[in-house]
Short mmCIF file of C-alpha atoms in Angstrom, two decimals:
data_model
loop_
_atom_site.label_atom_id
_atom_site.label_comp_id
_atom_site.label_asym_id
_atom_site.label_seq_id
_atom_site.Cartn_x
_atom_site.Cartn_y
_atom_site.Cartn_z
CA MET A 445 -0.11 -0.10 0.28
CA THR A 446 1.49 3.49 -0.96
CA ASP A 447 -1.36 5.76 -0.16
CA GLU A 448 -4.48 5.80 2.14
CA GLU A 449 -6.87 8.59 2.01
CA TRP A 450 -10.17 8.85 4.51
CA LEU A 451 -12.94 10.30 2.77
CA ASP A 452 -15.35 9.87 5.75
CA GLU A 453 -15.19 8.13 8.76
CA ARG A 454 -16.50 5.01 6.92
CA THR A 455 -14.91 5.73 3.27
CA VAL A 456 -10.97 5.43 2.44
CA ASP A 457 -9.33 5.31 -1.02
CA VAL A 458 -6.32 3.40 -1.17
CA THR A 459 -3.81 3.47 -3.62
CA ILE A 460 -1.86 -0.08 -3.90
CA ASP A 461 1.54 -0.46 -5.52
CA SER A 462 0.95 -2.86 -7.82
CA PRO A 463 3.35 -5.45 -9.63
CA ALA A 464 0.54 -6.87 -11.42
CA MET A 465 0.00 -3.84 -12.79
CA GLY A 466 3.20 -2.08 -13.18
CA THR A 467 2.13 1.05 -11.40
CA GLY A 468 0.18 1.85 -8.26
CA GLN A 469 -4.08 1.54 -8.59
CA PRO A 470 -6.73 2.93 -6.79
CA VAL A 471 -9.45 1.07 -4.49
CA ARG A 472 -12.17 2.75 -2.65
CA LEU A 473 -13.63 1.12 0.57
CA ILE A 474 -15.99 1.48 2.71
CA VAL A 475 -15.72 -0.43 6.30
CA PRO A 476 -18.48 -1.43 8.30
CA PRO A 477 -20.11 1.06 11.64
CA GLY A 478 -17.35 0.65 14.49
CA TRP A 479 -14.81 -0.91 12.24
CA ASP A 480 -11.59 -0.94 14.40
CA THR A 481 -8.76 -2.72 13.57
CA GLU A 482 -6.47 -1.46 16.58
CA THR A 483 -8.74 -2.09 19.43
CA ASP A 484 -9.38 -5.69 18.52
CA ALA A 485 -6.98 -6.82 16.39
CA ALA A 486 -8.28 -10.25 16.16
CA ARG A 487 -11.48 -9.22 15.05
CA THR A 488 -12.10 -9.75 11.12
CA TRP A 489 -14.86 -9.07 8.48
CA PRO A 490 -16.23 -10.76 5.46
CA VAL A 491 -16.07 -8.49 2.24
CA LEU A 492 -17.82 -7.75 -0.91
CA TYR A 493 -16.22 -6.78 -4.22
CA LEU A 494 -18.16 -4.20 -6.27
CA LEU A 495 -16.78 -4.47 -9.81
CA HIS A 496 -17.46 -1.44 -12.08
CA GLY A 497 -18.20 -1.56 -15.56
CA GLY A 498 -16.56 -0.47 -18.97
CA ARG A 499 -15.80 3.43 -19.43
CA ASP A 500 -15.79 3.98 -16.02
CA ASP A 501 -13.56 3.60 -12.37
CA TYR A 502 -13.43 2.44 -8.78
CA THR A 503 -15.61 5.40 -7.86
CA SER A 504 -18.72 4.42 -9.84
CA TRP A 505 -20.38 2.95 -6.78
CA THR A 506 -20.31 5.17 -4.58
CA ARG A 507 -21.51 8.14 -7.06
CA GLU A 508 -24.12 6.27 -8.74
CA THR A 509 -25.71 4.30 -5.85
CA ASP A 510 -26.46 4.41 -2.11
CA VAL A 511 -24.29 1.57 -1.11
CA ALA A 512 -22.70 3.35 1.77
CA GLU A 513 -26.14 3.49 3.46
CA LEU A 514 -26.94 0.03 2.28
CA SER A 515 -24.13 -1.46 4.35
CA ALA A 516 -24.22 0.85 7.10
CA ARG A 517 -26.30 -2.16 8.99
CA ASN A 518 -24.16 -4.95 8.08
CA GLN A 519 -20.66 -5.94 9.65
CA VAL A 520 -19.14 -6.09 5.87
CA ILE A 521 -16.38 -4.60 4.25
CA ILE A 522 -17.13 -3.05 0.64
CA ALA A 523 -14.20 -3.15 -1.75
CA MET A 524 -14.22 -1.36 -5.27
CA PRO A 525 -11.00 -2.14 -7.23
CA GLU A 526 -10.21 -0.11 -10.25
CA GLY A 527 -10.51 -2.38 -13.27
CA GLY A 528 -9.56 -0.26 -16.16
CA ARG A 529 -11.95 1.48 -18.68
CA ALA A 530 -11.94 -1.58 -20.97
CA GLY A 531 -9.65 -4.34 -18.51
CA ASN A 532 -12.32 -6.98 -18.72
CA TYR A 533 -11.34 -8.49 -15.45
CA SER A 534 -8.52 -10.32 -17.02
CA ASP A 535 -5.22 -11.28 -16.69
CA TRP A 536 -3.92 -9.91 -20.70
CA TYR A 537 -2.44 -12.35 -22.86
CA ASN A 538 -0.55 -9.92 -24.88
CA TYR A 539 0.50 -12.66 -27.57
CA GLY A 540 1.64 -15.14 -25.26
CA ARG A 541 4.33 -12.61 -23.16
CA GLY A 542 1.93 -12.29 -20.57
CA GLY A 543 2.59 -9.43 -17.66
CA ALA A 544 0.76 -6.24 -17.30
CA PRO A 545 -2.25 -5.63 -17.44
CA ARG A 546 -3.17 -8.36 -14.36
CA TRP A 547 -6.33 -7.80 -13.37
CA GLU A 548 -7.54 -10.61 -12.02
CA THR A 549 -4.18 -11.08 -10.46
CA PHE A 550 -4.68 -7.37 -8.94
CA HIS A 551 -7.85 -8.13 -7.59
CA LEU A 552 -7.76 -11.51 -6.37
CA GLU A 553 -4.05 -11.54 -4.61
CA GLU A 554 -2.82 -7.72 -4.38
CA VAL A 555 -6.08 -6.08 -3.26
CA TRP A 556 -6.87 -9.31 -0.84
CA GLN A 557 -3.68 -9.10 0.77
CA VAL A 558 -4.02 -5.24 1.76
CA LEU A 559 -7.47 -6.32 3.06
CA ARG A 560 -6.01 -9.12 4.89
CA ASP A 561 -3.12 -7.10 6.28
CA ARG A 562 -4.33 -3.72 7.02
CA TYR A 563 -8.10 -3.75 7.27
CA GLY A 564 -9.10 -7.10 8.98
CA ALA A 565 -10.47 -8.84 6.35
CA GLY A 566 -11.44 -12.39 7.02
CA GLU A 567 -11.66 -15.61 4.77
CA ARG A 568 -15.22 -14.91 3.79
CA ARG A 569 -15.63 -12.85 0.36
CA ALA A 570 -18.35 -12.17 -2.26
CA VAL A 571 -18.56 -10.42 -5.33
CA ALA A 572 -20.95 -8.25 -7.70
CA GLY A 573 -20.76 -6.36 -10.62
CA ILE A 574 -22.65 -4.56 -13.17
CA SER A 575 -22.31 -4.76 -17.39
CA SER A 576 -18.40 -5.73 -17.80
CA GLY A 577 -18.07 -6.09 -14.03
CA GLY A 578 -20.59 -8.42 -13.80
CA TYR A 579 -18.91 -10.50 -16.45
CA GLY A 580 -16.06 -10.13 -13.89
CA ALA A 581 -17.86 -11.15 -10.94
CA VAL A 582 -18.88 -14.43 -12.52
CA ILE A 583 -15.67 -15.28 -14.08
CA TYR A 584 -13.64 -14.74 -11.13
CA ALA A 585 -16.22 -16.91 -9.13
CA ALA A 586 -16.03 -19.63 -11.68
CA ARG A 587 -12.22 -19.63 -12.30
CA ASN A 588 -11.45 -19.88 -8.70
CA PRO A 589 -14.07 -22.41 -7.37
CA GLY A 590 -14.79 -22.19 -3.54
CA MET A 591 -13.05 -18.50 -3.24
CA PHE A 592 -16.70 -16.71 -3.35
CA THR A 593 -19.67 -17.58 -0.93
CA ALA A 594 -21.69 -15.55 -3.78
CA ALA A 595 -21.44 -13.99 -6.84
CA ALA A 596 -23.68 -11.90 -8.59
CA SER A 597 -24.03 -10.25 -12.26
CA TYR A 598 -26.24 -7.13 -13.06
CA SER A 599 -26.41 -6.99 -17.01
CA GLY A 600 -23.21 -8.39 -17.48
CA LEU A 601 -22.21 -9.96 -20.75
CA LEU A 602 -21.63 -13.82 -20.12
CA THR A 603 -20.92 -15.23 -23.62
CA PRO A 604 -17.82 -13.01 -24.81
CA ARG A 605 -16.93 -16.18 -27.37
CA THR A 606 -20.05 -15.17 -29.71
CA GLU A 607 -19.74 -12.79 -32.69
CA LEU A 608 -21.68 -10.46 -31.71
CA SER A 609 -20.38 -10.06 -28.15
CA TRP A 610 -16.76 -10.35 -29.71
CA THR A 611 -17.68 -7.08 -31.99
CA LEU A 612 -18.91 -5.35 -29.24
CA LEU A 613 -15.84 -5.87 -26.88
CA LYS A 614 -13.32 -4.70 -29.93
CA ALA A 615 -15.67 -1.45 -30.59
CA VAL A 616 -15.02 -0.63 -26.72
CA MET A 617 -11.57 -1.79 -26.63
CA ARG A 618 -10.83 0.20 -29.90
CA ASN A 619 -12.54 3.32 -28.71
CA GLU A 620 -10.43 3.24 -25.61
CA GLY A 621 -7.01 3.12 -27.82
CA LEU A 622 -6.16 -0.58 -26.87
CA ASP A 623 -5.32 -4.01 -28.72
CA PRO A 624 -8.42 -6.13 -28.52
CA TYR A 625 -6.34 -9.15 -29.25
CA ALA A 626 -3.99 -8.44 -26.93
CA MET A 627 -6.18 -9.39 -24.20
CA TRP A 628 -6.99 -12.82 -25.07
CA GLY A 629 -5.50 -13.51 -28.33
CA PHE A 630 -7.04 -14.41 -31.49
CA PRO A 631 -10.47 -16.59 -31.50
CA GLY A 632 -9.90 -19.83 -32.77
CA LEU A 633 -6.23 -19.97 -32.88
CA HIS A 634 -5.72 -19.31 -29.00
CA GLU A 635 -9.05 -21.14 -28.33
CA ASP A 636 -7.84 -22.42 -24.37
CA VAL A 637 -6.93 -18.78 -23.08
CA TRP A 638 -10.75 -17.89 -24.61
CA ARG A 639 -12.17 -21.21 -23.13
CA ALA A 640 -10.69 -20.05 -19.71
CA HIS A 641 -12.57 -16.63 -19.83
CA ASP A 642 -15.99 -17.90 -21.19
CA PRO A 643 -18.08 -18.46 -18.22
CA VAL A 644 -20.42 -20.64 -20.18
CA ALA A 645 -17.20 -23.01 -20.60
CA GLN A 646 -16.27 -22.42 -17.07
CA ALA A 647 -19.91 -23.17 -15.52
CA GLU A 648 -18.91 -25.84 -13.63
CA GLY A 649 -16.43 -23.82 -11.42
CA LEU A 650 -19.69 -22.36 -10.00
CA ARG A 651 -21.00 -25.16 -8.41
CA GLY A 652 -21.59 -24.20 -4.58
CA THR A 653 -21.60 -20.64 -5.22
CA ASP A 654 -24.69 -18.59 -4.59
CA LEU A 655 -25.67 -17.08 -7.76
CA TYR A 656 -27.90 -14.28 -8.47
CA LEU A 657 -28.12 -13.07 -12.05
CA SER A 658 -30.43 -10.33 -13.75
CA SER A 659 -30.65 -8.60 -16.78
CA GLY A 660 -32.99 -6.98 -19.06
CA THR A 661 -33.93 -8.50 -22.17
CA THR A 662 -35.51 -5.78 -25.00
CA GLY A 663 -33.33 -3.07 -23.75
CA ARG A 664 -36.62 -0.94 -24.07
CA PRO A 665 -37.00 1.89 -21.65
CA GLY A 666 -38.65 0.94 -18.37
CA ASP A 667 -39.93 2.85 -15.34
CA LEU A 668 -36.59 3.41 -14.26
CA ASP A 669 -35.69 5.63 -17.38
CA GLY A 670 -37.95 8.71 -16.68
CA ASP A 671 -38.05 10.95 -19.40
CA GLN A 672 -34.61 10.73 -20.63
CA GLY A 673 -35.35 7.74 -22.90
CA TYR A 674 -32.03 6.03 -24.28
CA GLY A 675 -29.30 5.78 -26.89
CA ASN A 676 -28.59 2.77 -29.14
CA SER A 677 -25.69 1.68 -26.94
CA LEU A 678 -28.40 1.58 -23.72
CA GLY A 679 -30.84 -0.48 -25.51
CA LEU A 680 -28.98 -2.91 -28.18
CA GLY A 681 -26.08 -3.60 -25.11
CA GLU A 682 -29.04 -4.66 -22.48
CA ALA A 683 -31.00 -6.86 -25.26
CA MET A 684 -27.47 -8.41 -25.85
CA CYS A 685 -26.78 -9.03 -21.86
CA GLY A 686 -29.93 -10.22 -21.63
CA SER A 687 -29.57 -12.67 -24.32
CA SER A 688 -26.21 -13.91 -22.84
CA LEU A 689 -28.24 -14.43 -19.65
CA GLN A 690 -30.60 -16.78 -21.19
CA THR A 691 -27.97 -18.70 -22.53
CA MET A 692 -25.77 -19.03 -19.27
CA ARG A 693 -29.08 -19.91 -17.20
CA ARG A 694 -29.67 -23.12 -19.96
CA VAL A 695 -25.93 -23.90 -19.09
CA LEU A 696 -26.33 -23.47 -15.61
CA ASP A 697 -29.64 -25.97 -15.65
CA LEU A 698 -27.77 -28.16 -17.87
CA HIS A 699 -25.12 -28.92 -14.95
CA ASP A 700 -27.75 -28.65 -12.32
CA ILE A 701 -26.26 -25.39 -10.62
CA PRO A 702 -29.04 -23.61 -9.07
CA ALA A 703 -29.08 -19.76 -9.35
CA THR A 704 -31.35 -16.85 -8.82
CA VAL A 705 -31.95 -15.42 -12.31
CA HIS A 706 -33.90 -11.98 -12.77
CA LEU A 707 -34.92 -11.52 -16.61
CA TYR A 708 -37.14 -8.08 -16.79
CA ARG A 709 -38.18 -7.03 -20.17
CA ARG A 710 -38.07 -3.41 -20.16
CA GLY A 711 -35.05 -1.55 -18.75
CA THR A 712 -32.25 -0.10 -20.36
CA HIS A 713 -28.51 -0.65 -19.31
CA SER A 714 -28.29 2.17 -16.72
CA TRP A 715 -27.80 2.42 -12.99
CA PRO A 716 -30.93 3.14 -11.77
CA TYR A 717 -32.06 -0.68 -12.50
CA TRP A 718 -28.70 -1.94 -11.02
CA GLN A 719 -29.09 0.06 -7.89
CA ARG A 720 -32.41 -2.41 -8.04
CA GLU A 721 -31.02 -5.03 -8.52
CA LEU A 722 -28.38 -4.67 -5.71
CA HIS A 723 -31.06 -4.15 -3.54
CA THR A 724 -32.49 -6.96 -4.23
CA SER A 725 -29.56 -9.63 -4.38
CA TRP A 726 -28.26 -7.44 -1.05
CA PRO A 727 -30.10 -10.32 1.64
CA MET A 728 -28.53 -13.24 -0.42
CA LEU A 729 -25.05 -11.56 -0.23
CA MET A 730 -24.88 -10.80 3.10
CA ASP A 731 -26.35 -14.08 4.13
CA SER A 732 -23.69 -16.06 2.20
CA LEU A 733 -21.21 -13.79 3.78
CA GLY A 734 -22.59 -14.58 7.44
CA ALA A 735 -22.75 -10.69 7.42
CA GLU A 736 -24.19 -9.62 10.97
CA ASP A 737 -27.20 -7.38 10.46
CA THR A 738 -26.91 -5.03 13.13
CA HIS A 739 -30.29 -3.62 12.94
CA PRO A 740 -32.20 -6.74 12.00
CA GLU A 741 -35.54 -4.79 13.40
CA GLN A 742 -35.79 -2.57 10.46
CA ALA A 743 -35.67 -5.67 8.10
#
């Protein structure tokens, strides 16, 4: 850890000197009420990772949702790491050379070490994310069986190997000035790398993990869109995520892996729906972590 800045009594921005990334990377944490590692050095807390979407950053969850207020009743640490504007929650292949960016290593090893050493993280952790962060939540859980008690994806694109999904991923990455083929190599030619990062192919790794998966299916405006309407990216993108979730649900059913799936017809690829889904899945996430509810009478 190279820097720590407290924004309020529960929120702290931490910069981690990351060998996996080759540079310092930020993480925003929300600690539970009464958190104090000095008074009770033996106490630990479960951790919920919240992963942001593409073309955004680690501040998005506190900027766009009420997660600080929502988590105030639970004894849980919320970790919101930087994931890059188009990092896709992967250790990049880089045409076989490896090296930075290594987002998975940063999140699951380096961030975790800081959480344990400095902030009292215990052994139980769950993960949730929106959009590409929803993909990240599912693939992290699938690639690391047993690491997470629960995983939640809100409008995640869970079928990256389809032609339409790859077309979208390429467009986003090129828009950010990145080489899309540096991430997982070329489809077909580097099939082992692609399969290793495909939630459908890695579905068996999700066995035993509590799952909450949600998405809109049409991308058409719903009751949370107000008068703003939607652009093509908000509509088409959400419809693609909904289609990918339906595929993922069929695969999970074939593997006899239980999941709570919420598909809704109307709703764009936007924060009002993800805030709603966070609230809906919150009890499951907290139950899986065994995160103490300090105000059960308000339930």
